[in-house]
Coordinates of C-alpha atoms and ligand atoms in Angstrom, one line a residue:
X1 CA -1.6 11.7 12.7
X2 CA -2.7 9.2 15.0
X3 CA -1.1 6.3 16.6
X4 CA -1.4 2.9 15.3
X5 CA -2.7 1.1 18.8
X6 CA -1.8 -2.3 17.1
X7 CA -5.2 -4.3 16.3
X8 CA -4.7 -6.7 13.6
X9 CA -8.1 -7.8 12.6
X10 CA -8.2 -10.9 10.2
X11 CA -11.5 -10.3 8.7
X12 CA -11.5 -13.0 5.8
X13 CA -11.3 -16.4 8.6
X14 CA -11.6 -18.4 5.4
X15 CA -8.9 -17.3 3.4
X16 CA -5.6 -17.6 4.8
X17 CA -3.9 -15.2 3.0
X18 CA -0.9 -13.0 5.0
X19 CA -0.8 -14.8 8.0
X20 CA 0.2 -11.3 10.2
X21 CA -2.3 -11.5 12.4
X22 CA -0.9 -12.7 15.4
X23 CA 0.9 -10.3 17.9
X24 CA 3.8 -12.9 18.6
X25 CA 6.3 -13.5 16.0
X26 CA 5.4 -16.9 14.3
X27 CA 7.9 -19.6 14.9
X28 CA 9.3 -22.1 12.0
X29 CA 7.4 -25.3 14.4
X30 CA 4.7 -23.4 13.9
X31 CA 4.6 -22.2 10.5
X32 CA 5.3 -25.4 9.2
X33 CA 2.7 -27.0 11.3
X34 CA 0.4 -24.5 9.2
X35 CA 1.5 -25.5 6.2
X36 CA 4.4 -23.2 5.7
X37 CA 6.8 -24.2 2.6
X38 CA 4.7 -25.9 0.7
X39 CA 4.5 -23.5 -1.9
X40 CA 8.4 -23.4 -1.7
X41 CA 8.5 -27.4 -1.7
X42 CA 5.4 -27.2 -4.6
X43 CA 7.4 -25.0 -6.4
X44 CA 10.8 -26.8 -6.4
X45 CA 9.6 -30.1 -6.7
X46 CA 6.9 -29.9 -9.3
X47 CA 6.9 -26.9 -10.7
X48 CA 9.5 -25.2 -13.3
X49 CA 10.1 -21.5 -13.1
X50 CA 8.0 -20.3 -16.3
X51 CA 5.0 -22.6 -14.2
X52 CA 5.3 -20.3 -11.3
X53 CA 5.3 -17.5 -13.2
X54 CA 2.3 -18.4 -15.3
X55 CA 0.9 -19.5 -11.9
X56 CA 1.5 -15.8 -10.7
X57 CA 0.4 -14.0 -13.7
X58 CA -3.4 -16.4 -13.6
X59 CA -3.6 -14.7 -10.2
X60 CA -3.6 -11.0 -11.1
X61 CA -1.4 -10.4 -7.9
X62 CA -0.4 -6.8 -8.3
X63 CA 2.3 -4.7 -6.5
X64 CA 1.5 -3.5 -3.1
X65 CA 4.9 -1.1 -3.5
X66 CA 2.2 1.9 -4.5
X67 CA 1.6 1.5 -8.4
X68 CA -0.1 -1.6 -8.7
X69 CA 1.6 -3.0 -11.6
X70 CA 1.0 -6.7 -12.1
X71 CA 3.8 -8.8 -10.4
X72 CA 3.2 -12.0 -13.2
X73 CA 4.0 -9.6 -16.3
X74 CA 7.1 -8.0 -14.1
X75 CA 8.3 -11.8 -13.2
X76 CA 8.1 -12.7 -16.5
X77 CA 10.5 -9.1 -18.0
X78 CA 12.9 -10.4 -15.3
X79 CA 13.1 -14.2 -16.4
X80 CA 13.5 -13.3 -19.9
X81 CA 16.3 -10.5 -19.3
X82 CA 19.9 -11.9 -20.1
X83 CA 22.4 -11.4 -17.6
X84 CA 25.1 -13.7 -16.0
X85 CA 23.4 -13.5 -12.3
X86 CA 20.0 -12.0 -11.4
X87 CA 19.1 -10.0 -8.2
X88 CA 16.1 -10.2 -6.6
X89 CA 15.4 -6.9 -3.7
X90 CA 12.3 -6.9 -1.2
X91 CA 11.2 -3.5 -0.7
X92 CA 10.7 -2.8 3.1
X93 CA 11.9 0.8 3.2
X94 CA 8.3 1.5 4.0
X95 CA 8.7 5.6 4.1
X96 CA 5.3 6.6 3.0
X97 CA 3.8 8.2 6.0
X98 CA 1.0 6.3 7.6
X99 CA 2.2 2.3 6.3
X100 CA 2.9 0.2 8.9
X101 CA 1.8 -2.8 7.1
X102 CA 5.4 -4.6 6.2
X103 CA 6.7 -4.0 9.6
X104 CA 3.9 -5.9 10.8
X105 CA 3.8 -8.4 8.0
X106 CA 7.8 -9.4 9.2
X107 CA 6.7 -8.8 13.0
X108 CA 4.2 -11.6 13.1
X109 CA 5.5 -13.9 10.3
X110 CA 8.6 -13.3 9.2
X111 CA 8.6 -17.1 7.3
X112 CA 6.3 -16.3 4.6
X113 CA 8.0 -13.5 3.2
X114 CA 11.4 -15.8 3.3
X115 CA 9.7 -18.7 1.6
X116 CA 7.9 -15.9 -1.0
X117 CA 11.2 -14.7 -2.0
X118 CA 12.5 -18.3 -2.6
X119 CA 9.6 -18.8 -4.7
X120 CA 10.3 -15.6 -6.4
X121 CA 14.0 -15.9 -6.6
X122 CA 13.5 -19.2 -8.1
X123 CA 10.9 -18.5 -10.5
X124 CA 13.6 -15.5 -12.0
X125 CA 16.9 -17.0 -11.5
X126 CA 18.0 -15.3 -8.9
X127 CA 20.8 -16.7 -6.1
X128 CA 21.2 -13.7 -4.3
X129 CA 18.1 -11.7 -2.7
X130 CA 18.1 -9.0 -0.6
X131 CA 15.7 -7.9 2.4
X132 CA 16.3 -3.6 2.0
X133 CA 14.7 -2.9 5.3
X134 CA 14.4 0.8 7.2
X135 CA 17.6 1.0 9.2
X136 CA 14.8 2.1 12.3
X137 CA 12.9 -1.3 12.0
X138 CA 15.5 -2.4 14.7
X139 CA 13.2 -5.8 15.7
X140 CA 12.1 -6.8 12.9
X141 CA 15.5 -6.5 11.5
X142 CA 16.4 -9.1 14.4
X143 CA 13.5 -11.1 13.5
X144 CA 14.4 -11.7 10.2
X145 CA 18.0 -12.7 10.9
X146 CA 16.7 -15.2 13.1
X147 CA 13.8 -16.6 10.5
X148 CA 17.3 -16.5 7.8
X149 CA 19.2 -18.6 10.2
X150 CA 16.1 -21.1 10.9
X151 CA 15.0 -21.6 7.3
X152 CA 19.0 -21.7 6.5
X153 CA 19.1 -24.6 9.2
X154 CA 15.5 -26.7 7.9
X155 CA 17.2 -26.6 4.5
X156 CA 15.0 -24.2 2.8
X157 CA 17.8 -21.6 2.4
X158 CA 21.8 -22.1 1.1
X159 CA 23.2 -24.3 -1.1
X160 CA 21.5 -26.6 -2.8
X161 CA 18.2 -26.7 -1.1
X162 CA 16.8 -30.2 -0.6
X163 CA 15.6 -31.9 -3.8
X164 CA 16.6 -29.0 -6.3
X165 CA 19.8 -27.4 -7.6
X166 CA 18.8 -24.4 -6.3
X167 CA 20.6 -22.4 -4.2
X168 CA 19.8 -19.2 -2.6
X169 CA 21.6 -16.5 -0.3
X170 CA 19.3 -14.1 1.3
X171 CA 21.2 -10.9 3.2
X172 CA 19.6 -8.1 4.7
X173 CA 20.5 -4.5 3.5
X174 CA 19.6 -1.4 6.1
X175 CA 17.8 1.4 4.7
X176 CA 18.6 5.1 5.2
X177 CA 15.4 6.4 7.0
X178 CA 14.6 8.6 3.7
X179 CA 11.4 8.3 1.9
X180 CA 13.2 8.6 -1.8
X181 CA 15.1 5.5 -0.7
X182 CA 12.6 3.6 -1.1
X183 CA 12.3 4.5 -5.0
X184 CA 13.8 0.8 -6.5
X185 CA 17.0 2.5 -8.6
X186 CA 17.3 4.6 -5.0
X187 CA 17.8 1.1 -3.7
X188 CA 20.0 -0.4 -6.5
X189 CA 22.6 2.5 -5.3
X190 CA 22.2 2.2 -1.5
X191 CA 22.5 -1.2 -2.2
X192 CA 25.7 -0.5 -4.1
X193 CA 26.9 1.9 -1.5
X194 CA 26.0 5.2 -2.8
X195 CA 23.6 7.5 -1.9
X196 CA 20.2 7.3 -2.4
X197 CA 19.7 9.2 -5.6
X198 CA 17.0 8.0 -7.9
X199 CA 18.2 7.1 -12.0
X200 CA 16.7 8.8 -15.1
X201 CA 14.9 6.0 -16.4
X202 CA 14.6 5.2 -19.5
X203 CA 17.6 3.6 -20.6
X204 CA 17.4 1.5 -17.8
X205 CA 15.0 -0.5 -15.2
X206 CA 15.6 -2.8 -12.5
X207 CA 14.3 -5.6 -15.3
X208 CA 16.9 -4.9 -17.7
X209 CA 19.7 -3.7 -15.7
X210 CA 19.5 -3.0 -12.1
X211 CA 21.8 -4.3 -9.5
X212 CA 25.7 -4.6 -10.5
X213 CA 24.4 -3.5 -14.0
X214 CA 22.0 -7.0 -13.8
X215 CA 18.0 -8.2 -14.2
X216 CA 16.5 -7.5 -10.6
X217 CA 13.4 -8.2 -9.4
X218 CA 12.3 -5.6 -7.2
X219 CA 8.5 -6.4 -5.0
X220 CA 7.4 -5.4 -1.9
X221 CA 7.3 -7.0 1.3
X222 CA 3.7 -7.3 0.7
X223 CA 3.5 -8.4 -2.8
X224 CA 5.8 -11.0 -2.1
X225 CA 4.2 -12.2 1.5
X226 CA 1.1 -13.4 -0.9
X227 CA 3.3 -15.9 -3.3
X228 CA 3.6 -18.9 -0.6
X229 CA -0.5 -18.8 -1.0
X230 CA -0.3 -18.2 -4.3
X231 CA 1.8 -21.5 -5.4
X232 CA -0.1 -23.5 -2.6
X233 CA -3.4 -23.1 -3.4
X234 CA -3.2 -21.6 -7.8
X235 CA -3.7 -18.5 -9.0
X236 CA -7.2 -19.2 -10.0
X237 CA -7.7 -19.5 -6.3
X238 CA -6.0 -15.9 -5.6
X239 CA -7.7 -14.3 -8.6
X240 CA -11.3 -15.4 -7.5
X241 CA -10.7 -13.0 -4.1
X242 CA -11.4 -9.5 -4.2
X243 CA -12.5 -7.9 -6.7
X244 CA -11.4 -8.8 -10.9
X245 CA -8.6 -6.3 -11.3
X246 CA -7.3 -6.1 -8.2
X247 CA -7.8 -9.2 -7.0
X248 CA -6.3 -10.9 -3.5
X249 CA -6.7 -9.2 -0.1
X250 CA -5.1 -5.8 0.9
X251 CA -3.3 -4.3 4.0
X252 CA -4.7 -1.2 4.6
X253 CA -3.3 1.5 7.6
X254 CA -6.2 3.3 9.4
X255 CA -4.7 6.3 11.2
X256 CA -5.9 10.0 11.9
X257 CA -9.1 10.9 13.3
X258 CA -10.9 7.4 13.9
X259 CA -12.2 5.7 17.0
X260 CA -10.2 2.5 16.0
X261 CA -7.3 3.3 14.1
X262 CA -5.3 0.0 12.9
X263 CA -3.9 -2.6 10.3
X264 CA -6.5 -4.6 8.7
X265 CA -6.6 -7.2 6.2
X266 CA -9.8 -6.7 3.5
X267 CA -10.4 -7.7 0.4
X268 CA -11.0 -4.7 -2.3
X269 CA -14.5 -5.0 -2.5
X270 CA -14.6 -2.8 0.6
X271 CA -15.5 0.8 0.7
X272 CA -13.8 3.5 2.3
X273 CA -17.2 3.8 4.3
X274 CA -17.0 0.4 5.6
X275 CA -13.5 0.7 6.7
X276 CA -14.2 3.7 8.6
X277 CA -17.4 3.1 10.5
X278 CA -17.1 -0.5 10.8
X279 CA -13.8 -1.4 11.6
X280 CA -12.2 1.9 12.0
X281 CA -15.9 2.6 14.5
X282 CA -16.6 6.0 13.0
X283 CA -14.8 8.8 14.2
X284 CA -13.6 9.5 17.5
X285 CA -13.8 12.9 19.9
X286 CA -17.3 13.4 18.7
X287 CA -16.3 14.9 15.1
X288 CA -17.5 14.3 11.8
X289 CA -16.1 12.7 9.3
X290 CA -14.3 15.5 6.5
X291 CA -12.2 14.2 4.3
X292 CA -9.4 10.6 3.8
X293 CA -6.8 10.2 2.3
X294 CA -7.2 6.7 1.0
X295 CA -3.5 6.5 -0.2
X296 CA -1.8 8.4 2.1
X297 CA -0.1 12.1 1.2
X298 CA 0.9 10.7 -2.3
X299 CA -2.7 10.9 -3.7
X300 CA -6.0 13.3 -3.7
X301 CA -8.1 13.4 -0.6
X302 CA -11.9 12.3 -1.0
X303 CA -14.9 14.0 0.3
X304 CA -18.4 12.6 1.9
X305 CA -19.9 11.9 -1.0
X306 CA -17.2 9.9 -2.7
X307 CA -17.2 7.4 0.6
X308 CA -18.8 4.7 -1.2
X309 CA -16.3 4.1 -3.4
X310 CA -14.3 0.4 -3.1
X311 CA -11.3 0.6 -2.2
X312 CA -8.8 -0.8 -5.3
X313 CA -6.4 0.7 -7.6
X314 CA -9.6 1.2 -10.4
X315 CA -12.4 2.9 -8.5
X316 CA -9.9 5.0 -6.6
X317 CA -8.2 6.6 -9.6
X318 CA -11.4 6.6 -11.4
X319 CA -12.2 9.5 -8.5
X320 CA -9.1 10.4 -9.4
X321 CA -7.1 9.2 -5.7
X322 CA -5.3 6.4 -5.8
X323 CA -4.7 3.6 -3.1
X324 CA -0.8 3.9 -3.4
X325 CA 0.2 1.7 0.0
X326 CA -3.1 1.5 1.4
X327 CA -2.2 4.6 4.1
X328 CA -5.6 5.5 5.0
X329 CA -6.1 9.0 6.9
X330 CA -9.0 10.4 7.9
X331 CA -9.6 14.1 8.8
X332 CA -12.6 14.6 11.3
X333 CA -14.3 18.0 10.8
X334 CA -12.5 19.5 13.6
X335 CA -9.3 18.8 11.8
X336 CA -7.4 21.3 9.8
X337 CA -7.0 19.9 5.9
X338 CA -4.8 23.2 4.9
X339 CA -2.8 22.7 7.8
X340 CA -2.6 18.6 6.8
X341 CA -1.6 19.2 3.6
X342 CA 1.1 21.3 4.9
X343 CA 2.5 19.0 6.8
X344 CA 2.3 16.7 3.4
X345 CA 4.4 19.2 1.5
X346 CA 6.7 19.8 4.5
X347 CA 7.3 16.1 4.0
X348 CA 8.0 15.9 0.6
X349 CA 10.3 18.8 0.5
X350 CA 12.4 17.8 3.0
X351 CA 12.5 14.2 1.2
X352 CA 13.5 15.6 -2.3
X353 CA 16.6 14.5 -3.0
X354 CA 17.8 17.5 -5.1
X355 CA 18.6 15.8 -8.2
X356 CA 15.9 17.1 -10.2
X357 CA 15.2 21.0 -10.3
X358 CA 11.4 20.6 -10.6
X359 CA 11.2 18.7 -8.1
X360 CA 13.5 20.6 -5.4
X361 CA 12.5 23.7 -6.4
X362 CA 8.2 23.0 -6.9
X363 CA 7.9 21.2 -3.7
X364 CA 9.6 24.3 -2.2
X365 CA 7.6 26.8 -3.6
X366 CA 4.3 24.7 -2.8
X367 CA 5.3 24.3 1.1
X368 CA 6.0 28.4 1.0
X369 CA 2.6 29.0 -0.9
X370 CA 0.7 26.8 2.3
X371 CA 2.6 28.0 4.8
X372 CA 1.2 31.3 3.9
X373 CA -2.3 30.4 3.8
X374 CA -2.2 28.3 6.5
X375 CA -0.8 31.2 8.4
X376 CA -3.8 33.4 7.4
X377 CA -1.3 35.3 5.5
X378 CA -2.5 34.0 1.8
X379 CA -4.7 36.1 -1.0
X380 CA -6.5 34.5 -3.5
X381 CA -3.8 34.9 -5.8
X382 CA -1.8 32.4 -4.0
X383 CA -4.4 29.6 -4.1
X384 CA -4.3 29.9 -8.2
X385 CA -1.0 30.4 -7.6
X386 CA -1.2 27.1 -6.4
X387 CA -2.9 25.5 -8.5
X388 CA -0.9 26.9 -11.6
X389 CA 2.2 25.4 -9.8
X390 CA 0.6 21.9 -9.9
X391 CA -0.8 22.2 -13.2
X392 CA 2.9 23.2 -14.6
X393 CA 5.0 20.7 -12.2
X394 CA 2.6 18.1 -13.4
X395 CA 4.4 18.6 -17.2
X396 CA 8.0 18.7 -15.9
X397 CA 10.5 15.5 -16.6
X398 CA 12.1 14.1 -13.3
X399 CA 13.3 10.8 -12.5
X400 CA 11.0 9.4 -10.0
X401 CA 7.3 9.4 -8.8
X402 CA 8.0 11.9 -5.3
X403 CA 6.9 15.1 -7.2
X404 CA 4.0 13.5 -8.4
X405 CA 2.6 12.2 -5.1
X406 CA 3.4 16.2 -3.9
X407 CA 1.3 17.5 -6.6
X408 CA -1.5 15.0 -6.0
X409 CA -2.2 15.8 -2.3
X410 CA -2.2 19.5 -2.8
X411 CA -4.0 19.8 -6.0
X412 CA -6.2 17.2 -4.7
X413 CA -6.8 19.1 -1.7
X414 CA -7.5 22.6 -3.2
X415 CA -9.8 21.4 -5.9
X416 CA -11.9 19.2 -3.3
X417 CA -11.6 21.7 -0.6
X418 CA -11.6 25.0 -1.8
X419 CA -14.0 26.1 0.6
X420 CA -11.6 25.7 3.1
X421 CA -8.6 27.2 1.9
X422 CA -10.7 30.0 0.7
X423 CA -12.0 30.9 4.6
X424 CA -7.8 30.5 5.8
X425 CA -7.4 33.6 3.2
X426 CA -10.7 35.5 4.3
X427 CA -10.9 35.1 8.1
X428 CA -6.9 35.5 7.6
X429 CA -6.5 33.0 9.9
X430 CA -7.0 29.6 10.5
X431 CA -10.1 28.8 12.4
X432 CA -8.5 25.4 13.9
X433 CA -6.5 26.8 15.9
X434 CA -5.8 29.4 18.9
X435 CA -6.3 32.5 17.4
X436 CA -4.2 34.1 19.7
X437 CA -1.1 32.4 17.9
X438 CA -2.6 32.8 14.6
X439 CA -3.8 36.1 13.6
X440 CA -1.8 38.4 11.8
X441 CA -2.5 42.1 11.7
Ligands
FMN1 C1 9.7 8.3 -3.7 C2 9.3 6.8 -3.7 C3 9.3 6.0 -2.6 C4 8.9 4.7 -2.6 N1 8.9 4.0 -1.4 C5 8.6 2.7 -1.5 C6 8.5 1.9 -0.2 O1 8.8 2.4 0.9 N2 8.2 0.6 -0.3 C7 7.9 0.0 -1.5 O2 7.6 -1.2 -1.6 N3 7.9 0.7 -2.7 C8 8.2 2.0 -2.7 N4 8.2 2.7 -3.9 C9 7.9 2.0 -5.1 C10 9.1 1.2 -5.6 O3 9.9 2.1 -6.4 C11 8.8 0.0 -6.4 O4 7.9 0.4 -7.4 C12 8.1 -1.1 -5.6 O5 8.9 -1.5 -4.5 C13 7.8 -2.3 -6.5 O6 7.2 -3.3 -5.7 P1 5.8 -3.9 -6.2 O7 5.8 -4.2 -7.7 O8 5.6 -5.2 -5.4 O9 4.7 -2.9 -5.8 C14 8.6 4.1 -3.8 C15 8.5 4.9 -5.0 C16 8.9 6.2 -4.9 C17 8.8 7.0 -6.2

């Protein structure tokens, strides 16, 4: 996988949404002089909190966590849940491989995620919010203390802030640097001081009963970046951008073979072709373009001839992907997809947490399975093999989502790309790489 080289590239001028795209850290002088907190001032001033969420809901935001679920409608679960406090947790864990997009989000401007979770927090009834941020993100952890103690010193944090009865206490929590700690009931018991262990769910959510047993709001850093712009200019405003369902802009991570690999800011009416010829500038070392993964290792890579689809939640699952974080990888011709996918199960199988048999034991066998036929090792009994594994995982109960995302790169993979698993088990070897090291006899 590539490394990002660090272009931001604001590509909608006239819409100011997610103001990241500067390489120095945005000062408070400066965000206000932009016209930073007066969604939070709109909000506490003139608005009450079913308002904002109505506000929220008009805009057709959806979670930029990986599942797209509609941040209004999850508001609104919150606000109505009883409970003597609520919580409200910003997910910057960011473990899916290939994201960079919240680190850089707090990076550049670390004030519009603190005034999105005021918003937020206020909109729930929350007086306590937490920033759950990878324990590696070392600078941006230090930028954020400082943006806490700034917004705590201009009043827009603590007790009472100006002009409302609303007070609101904002502490950072360091994440383990594991990917299922990024799962939100993972993060109600890190949070809590336990390990990171996702919960069976149902009986209970976040919504209903998630921190110290209360309602909790849990959004990504993302998601909740968007809300200053949101309550500034309406959610008419945010849900004319984009596309219908999936409205607003989108932060997607260009890595792998690509000439220009990146963070950029597009709305979803974009295809995966633009983002990789135009900004992405085709792909580099003279290859040609094989196959992307348009939501990183969690979901099915897509071929040539499905590059023309837009990227958003709809017409990627309707190909049967998904965008998850907006990880985009592409795989030049020269590029092993057998031996990619490999790596993907590696990943997830090291990352299961154990709890769940299914889960520990299929992501093992799946890695074994690859490693075989990656190896030149494999019959063709091990690819149905394969795809018998996936088919029967796919039916097993487990408490979160990490199986699933397993499954989808794999299955994905052998069902778009047989081709190519099928010449690893004839040539019994893998033709990317030295056959000296590879063949077996
Ligand atoms: C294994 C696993 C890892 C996850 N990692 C993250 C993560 O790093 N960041 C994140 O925002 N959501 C992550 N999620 C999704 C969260 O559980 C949750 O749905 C999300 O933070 C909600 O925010 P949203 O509604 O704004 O999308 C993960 C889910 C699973 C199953």
């Amino acid at each position: 996988m590539s490394h990002i080289s660090g272009q931001r590239i604001l590509l909608h001028k006239d819409v100011p949404m997610n103001d990241f795209h500067s390489l120095e850290t945005i000062a408070i002088d400066d965000y206000l002089s932009r016209g930073g907190y007066k969604g939070l001032s709109k909000a506490l001033g003139e608005l009450n909190p079913g308002d904002i969420i109505e506000e929220v809901k008009k805009s057709g935001l959806r979670g930029r966590g990986g599942a797209g679920f509609p941040t209004g409608k999850k508001w609104e679960l919150v606000a109505a849940a009883s409970g003597d406090k609520k919580y409200l947790c910003c997910n910057a864990s960011e473990g899916e491989p290939g994201t960079f997009k919240d680190r850089t989000l707090i990076r550049s401007n670390p004030h519009q995620l603190i005034e999105g979770i005021a918003i937020a927090s206020y909109a729930i009834g929350a007086g306590k919010a937490y920033i759950y941020i990878s324990e590696k993100y070392d600078r941006e952890i230090s930028i954020l203390e400082k943006g806490l103690r700034e917004a705590k010193e201009r009043g827009y944090l603590g007790e009472k802030i100006p002009e409302s009865e609303f007070s609101l206490n904002i502490e950072i929590k360091k994440c383990p640097d594991k990917y299922v700690a990024g799962e939100e009931t993972a993060m109600m018991e890190v949070i809590e001081g336990r390990p990171a262990k996702p919960w069976q769910k149902p009986p209970y959510y976040p919504a209903n009963k998630g921190l110290y047993g209360m309602p909790t709001l849990v959004n990504n850093t993302e998601t909740l970046s968007n809300i200053p712009h949101i309550i500034s200019n309406g959610g008419d405003w945010f849900s004319k951008i984009g596309s219908p369902k999936s409205p607003g802009t989108f932060i997607f991570t260009l890595t792998g073979d690509v000439k220009n690999p990146g963070i950029y800011e597009l709305s979803p009416g974009t295809s995966l072709r633009e983002l990789i010829y135009n900004y992405g500038k085709g792909l580099k070392n003279g290859m040609v373009f094989n196959a992307a993964f348009p939501g990183g290792p969690s979901n099915s890579p897509v071929t040539e001839a499905q590059l023309d689809t837009l990227l958003d939640f709809d017409s990627l699952k309707g190909i049967g992907s998904g965008l998850g974080s907006a990880s985009v990888i592409i795989l030049g011709d020269s590029t092993c997809i057998a031996d990619t996918v490999l790596g993907f199960s590696r990943f997830f199988m090291e990352e299961s947490c154990g709890q769940c048999p299914p889960c520990q034991m299929g992501t093992v066998k799946l890695f074994r399975l690859l490693q075989k036929i990656e190896d030149g090792n494999g019959d063709m009994n091990d690819l149905t093999n394969i795809e018998n594994t996936c088919s029967f995982l796919k039916g097993q109960v487990v408490y979160c989502h990490l199986l699933k995302g397993a499954i989808n790169s794999v299955e994905g993979a052998v069902k778009n790309f047989k081709d190519e698993f099928e010449s690893h088990v004839h040539e019994k070897k893998c033709i990317y790489k030295a056959e000296s090291t590879l063949i077996k006899t």
